[in-house]
Short mmCIF file of C-alpha atoms in Angstrom, two decimals:
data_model
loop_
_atom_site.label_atom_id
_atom_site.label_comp_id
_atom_site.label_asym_id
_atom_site.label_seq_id
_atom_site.Cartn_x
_atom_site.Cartn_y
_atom_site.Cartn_z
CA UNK A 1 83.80 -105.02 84.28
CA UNK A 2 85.67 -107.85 86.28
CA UNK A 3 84.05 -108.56 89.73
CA UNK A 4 85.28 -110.43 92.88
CA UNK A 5 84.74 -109.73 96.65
CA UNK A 6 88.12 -108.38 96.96
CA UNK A 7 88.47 -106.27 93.74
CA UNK A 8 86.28 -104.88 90.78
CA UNK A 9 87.42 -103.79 87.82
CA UNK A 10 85.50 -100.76 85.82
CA UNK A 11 87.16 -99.49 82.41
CA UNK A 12 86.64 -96.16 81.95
CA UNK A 13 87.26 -95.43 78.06
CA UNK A 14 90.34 -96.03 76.17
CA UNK A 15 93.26 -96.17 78.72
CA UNK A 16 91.39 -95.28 81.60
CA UNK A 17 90.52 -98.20 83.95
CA UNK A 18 89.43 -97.76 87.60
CA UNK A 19 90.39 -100.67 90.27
CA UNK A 20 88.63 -100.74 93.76
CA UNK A 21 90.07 -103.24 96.63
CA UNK A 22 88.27 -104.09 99.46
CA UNK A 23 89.73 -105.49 102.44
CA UNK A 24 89.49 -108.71 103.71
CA UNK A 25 87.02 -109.35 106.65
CA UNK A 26 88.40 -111.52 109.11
CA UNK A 27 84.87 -112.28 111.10
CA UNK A 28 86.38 -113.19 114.25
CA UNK A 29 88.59 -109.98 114.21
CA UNK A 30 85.63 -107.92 113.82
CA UNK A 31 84.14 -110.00 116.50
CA UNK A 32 86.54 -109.22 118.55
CA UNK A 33 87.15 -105.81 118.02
CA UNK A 34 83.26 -105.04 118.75
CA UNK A 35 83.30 -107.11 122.00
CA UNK A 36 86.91 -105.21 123.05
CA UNK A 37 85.64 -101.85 122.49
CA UNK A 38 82.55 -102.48 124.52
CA UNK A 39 85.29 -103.38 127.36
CA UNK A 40 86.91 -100.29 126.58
CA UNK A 41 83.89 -98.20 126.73
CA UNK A 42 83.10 -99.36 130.07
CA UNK A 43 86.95 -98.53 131.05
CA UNK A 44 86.71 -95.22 129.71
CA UNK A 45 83.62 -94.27 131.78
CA UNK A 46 84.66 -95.61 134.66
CA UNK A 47 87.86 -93.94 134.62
CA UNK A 48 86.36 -90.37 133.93
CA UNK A 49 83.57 -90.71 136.25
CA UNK A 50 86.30 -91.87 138.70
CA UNK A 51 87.94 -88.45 137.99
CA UNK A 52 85.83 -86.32 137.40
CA UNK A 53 83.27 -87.15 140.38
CA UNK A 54 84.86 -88.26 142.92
CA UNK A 55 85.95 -85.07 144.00
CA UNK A 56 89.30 -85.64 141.92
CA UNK A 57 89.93 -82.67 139.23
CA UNK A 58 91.57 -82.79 135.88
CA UNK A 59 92.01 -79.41 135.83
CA UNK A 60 93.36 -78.02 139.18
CA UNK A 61 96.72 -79.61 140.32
CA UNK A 62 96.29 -83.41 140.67
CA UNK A 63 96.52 -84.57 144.54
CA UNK A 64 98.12 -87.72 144.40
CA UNK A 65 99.98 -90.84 142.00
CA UNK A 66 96.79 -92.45 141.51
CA UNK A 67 95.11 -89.98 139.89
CA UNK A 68 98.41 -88.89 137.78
CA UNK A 69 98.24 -92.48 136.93
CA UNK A 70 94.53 -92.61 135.62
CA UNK A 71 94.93 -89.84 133.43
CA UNK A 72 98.06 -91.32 132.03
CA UNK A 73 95.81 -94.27 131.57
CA UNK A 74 93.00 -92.39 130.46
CA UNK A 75 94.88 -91.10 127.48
CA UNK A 76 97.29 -93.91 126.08
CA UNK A 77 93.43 -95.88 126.77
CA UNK A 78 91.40 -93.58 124.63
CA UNK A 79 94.33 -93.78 121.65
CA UNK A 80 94.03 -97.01 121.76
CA UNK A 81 90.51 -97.63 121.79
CA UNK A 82 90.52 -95.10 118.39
CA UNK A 83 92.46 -96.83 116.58
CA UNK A 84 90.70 -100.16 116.99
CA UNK A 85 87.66 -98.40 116.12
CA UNK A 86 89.35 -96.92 112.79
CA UNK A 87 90.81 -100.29 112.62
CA UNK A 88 87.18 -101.92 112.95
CA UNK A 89 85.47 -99.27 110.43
CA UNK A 90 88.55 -99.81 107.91
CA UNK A 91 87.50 -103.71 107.97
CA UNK A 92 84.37 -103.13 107.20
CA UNK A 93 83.29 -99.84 105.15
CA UNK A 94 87.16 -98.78 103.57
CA UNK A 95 88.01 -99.57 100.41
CA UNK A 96 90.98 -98.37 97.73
CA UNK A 97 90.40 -96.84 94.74
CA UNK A 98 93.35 -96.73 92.13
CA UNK A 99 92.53 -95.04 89.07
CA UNK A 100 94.80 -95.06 85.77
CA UNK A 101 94.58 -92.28 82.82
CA UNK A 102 96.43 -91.41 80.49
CA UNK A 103 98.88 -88.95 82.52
CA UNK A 104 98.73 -90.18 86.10
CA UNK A 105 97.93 -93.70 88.24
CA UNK A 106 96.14 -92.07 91.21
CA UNK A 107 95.83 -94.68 94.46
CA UNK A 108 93.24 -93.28 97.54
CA UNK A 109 92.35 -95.04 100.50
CA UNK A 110 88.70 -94.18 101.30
CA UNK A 111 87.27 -94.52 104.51
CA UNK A 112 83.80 -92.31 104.20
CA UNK A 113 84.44 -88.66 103.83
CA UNK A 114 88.07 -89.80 104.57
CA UNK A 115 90.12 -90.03 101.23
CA UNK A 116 94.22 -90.57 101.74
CA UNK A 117 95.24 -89.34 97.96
CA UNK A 118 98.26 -90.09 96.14
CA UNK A 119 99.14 -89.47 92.85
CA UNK A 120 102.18 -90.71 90.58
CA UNK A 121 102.94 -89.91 86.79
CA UNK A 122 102.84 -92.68 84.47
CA UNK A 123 106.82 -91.90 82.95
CA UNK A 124 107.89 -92.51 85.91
CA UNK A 125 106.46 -95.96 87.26
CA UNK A 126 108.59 -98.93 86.57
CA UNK A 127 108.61 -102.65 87.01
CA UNK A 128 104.65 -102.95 88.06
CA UNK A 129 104.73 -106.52 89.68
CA UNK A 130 103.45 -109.15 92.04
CA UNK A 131 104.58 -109.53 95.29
CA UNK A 132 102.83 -111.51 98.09
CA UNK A 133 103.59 -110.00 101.41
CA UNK A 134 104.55 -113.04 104.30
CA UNK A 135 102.56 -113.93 106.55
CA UNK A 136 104.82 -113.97 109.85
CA UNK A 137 103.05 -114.78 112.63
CA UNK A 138 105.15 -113.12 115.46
CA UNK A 139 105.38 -109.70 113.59
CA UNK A 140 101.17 -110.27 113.16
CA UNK A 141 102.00 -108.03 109.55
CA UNK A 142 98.24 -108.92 109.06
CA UNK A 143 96.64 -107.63 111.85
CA UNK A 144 98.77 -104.25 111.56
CA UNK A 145 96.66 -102.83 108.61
CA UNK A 146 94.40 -100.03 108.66
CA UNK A 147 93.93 -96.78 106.44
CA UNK A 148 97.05 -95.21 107.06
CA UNK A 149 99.12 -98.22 106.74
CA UNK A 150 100.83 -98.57 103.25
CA UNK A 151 100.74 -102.63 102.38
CA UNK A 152 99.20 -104.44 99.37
CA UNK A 153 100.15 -107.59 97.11
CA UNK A 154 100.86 -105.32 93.78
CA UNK A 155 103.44 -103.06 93.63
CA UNK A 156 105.85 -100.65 91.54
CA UNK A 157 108.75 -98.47 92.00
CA UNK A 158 108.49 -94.46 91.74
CA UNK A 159 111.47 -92.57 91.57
CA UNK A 160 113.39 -94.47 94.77
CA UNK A 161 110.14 -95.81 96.52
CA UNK A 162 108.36 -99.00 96.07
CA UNK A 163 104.65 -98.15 96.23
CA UNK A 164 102.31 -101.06 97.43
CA UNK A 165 98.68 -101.09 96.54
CA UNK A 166 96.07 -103.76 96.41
CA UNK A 167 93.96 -104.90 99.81
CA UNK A 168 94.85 -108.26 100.76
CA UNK A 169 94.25 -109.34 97.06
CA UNK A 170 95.14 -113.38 96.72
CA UNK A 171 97.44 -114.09 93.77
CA UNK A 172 95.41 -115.60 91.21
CA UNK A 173 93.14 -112.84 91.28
CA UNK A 174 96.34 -109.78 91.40
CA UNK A 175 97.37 -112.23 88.04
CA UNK A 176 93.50 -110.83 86.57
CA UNK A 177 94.17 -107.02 88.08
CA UNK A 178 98.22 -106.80 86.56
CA UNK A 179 96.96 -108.07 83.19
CA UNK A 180 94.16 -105.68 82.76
CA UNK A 181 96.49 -102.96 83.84
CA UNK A 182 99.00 -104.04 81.05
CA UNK A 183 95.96 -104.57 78.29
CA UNK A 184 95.72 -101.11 78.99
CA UNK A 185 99.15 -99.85 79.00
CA UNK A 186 99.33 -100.27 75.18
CA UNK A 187 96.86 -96.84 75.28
CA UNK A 188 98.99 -94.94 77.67
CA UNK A 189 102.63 -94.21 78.57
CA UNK A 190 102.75 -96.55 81.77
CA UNK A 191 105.87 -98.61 81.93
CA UNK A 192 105.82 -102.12 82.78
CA UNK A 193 109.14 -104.42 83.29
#
């Protein structure tokens, strides 16, 4: 069993390993996502006290603009205050779990009772490989990733797809992950170029 803070390594018997990657807290993101959603929670109330209380109603024909335009604001703010919590709970509790057997390399993104599952067939993954993602800073590609996003520093073709997988893993330590994946490739039918 290999351990890091990004990654640990678990072999399961004779061409079965099991990989977890965590992603990488970035304190003053969390931070700031804690302090923002405060803000947002005291938008959100305000807003739907606002309307609801003040003798405007949501669900009789809305009198005027400003009102049309709070629940317009209302709703685009509540999406976006989700996904910054999802975003927040990713950073800290998520984790991937890729597992390899003899028949199938399974990748899941688990986020609690949340589990995104995807599963390929070992004849049919090719060149398994290293590739650092960039860093641009105007595109912010590393603020952009949460559960649902596909993104990772390892990856391998299927069929006409190139699958990424592995959280934010640096790449000395996706060098330690790709070799233990190809120790145990000599015990199953997983094709590396």
């Amino acid at each position: 069993m290999s351990n890091s803070k990004q990654y640990q390594i678990n072999r399961k018997g004779i061409g079965e390993i099991e990989l977890e990657f965590y992603p990488k807290k970035v304190w003053f993101n969390i931070i700031f996502m804690i302090v923002w959603l405060c803000g947002w929670l005291f938008g959100e109330i305000l807003v739907i006290s606002t309307l609801f209380f003040e003798n405007i109603s949501v669900s009789n024909t809305i009198e005027n603009e400003s009102s049309a335009f709070m629940v317009l604001w209302l709703i685009a703010w509540t999406v976006g205050g989700i996904f910054v919590y999802i975003t927040l709970i990713w950073m800290v509790f998520g984790k991937e779990e890729i597992i390899i057997d003899r028949q199938e390399l399974v990748i899941q993104r688990v986020l609690g009772f949340y589990k995104r599952k995807r599963k390929y067939e070992l004849e049919h993954i090719k060149e398994l490989r290293i590739k650092m993602e960039k860093q641009d800073f105007l595109k912010k590609r590393k603020n952009s990733k949460t559960v649902f996003s596909d993104y990772g520093n390892l990856r391998f073709n299927y069929h006409n797809e190139e699958v990424k997988f592995g959280l934010d893993i640096k790449a000395s330590d996706a060098g330690v992950v790709l070799s233990e994946i190809k120790d145990i490739s000599r015990f199953t039918n997983l094709s590396i170029e």
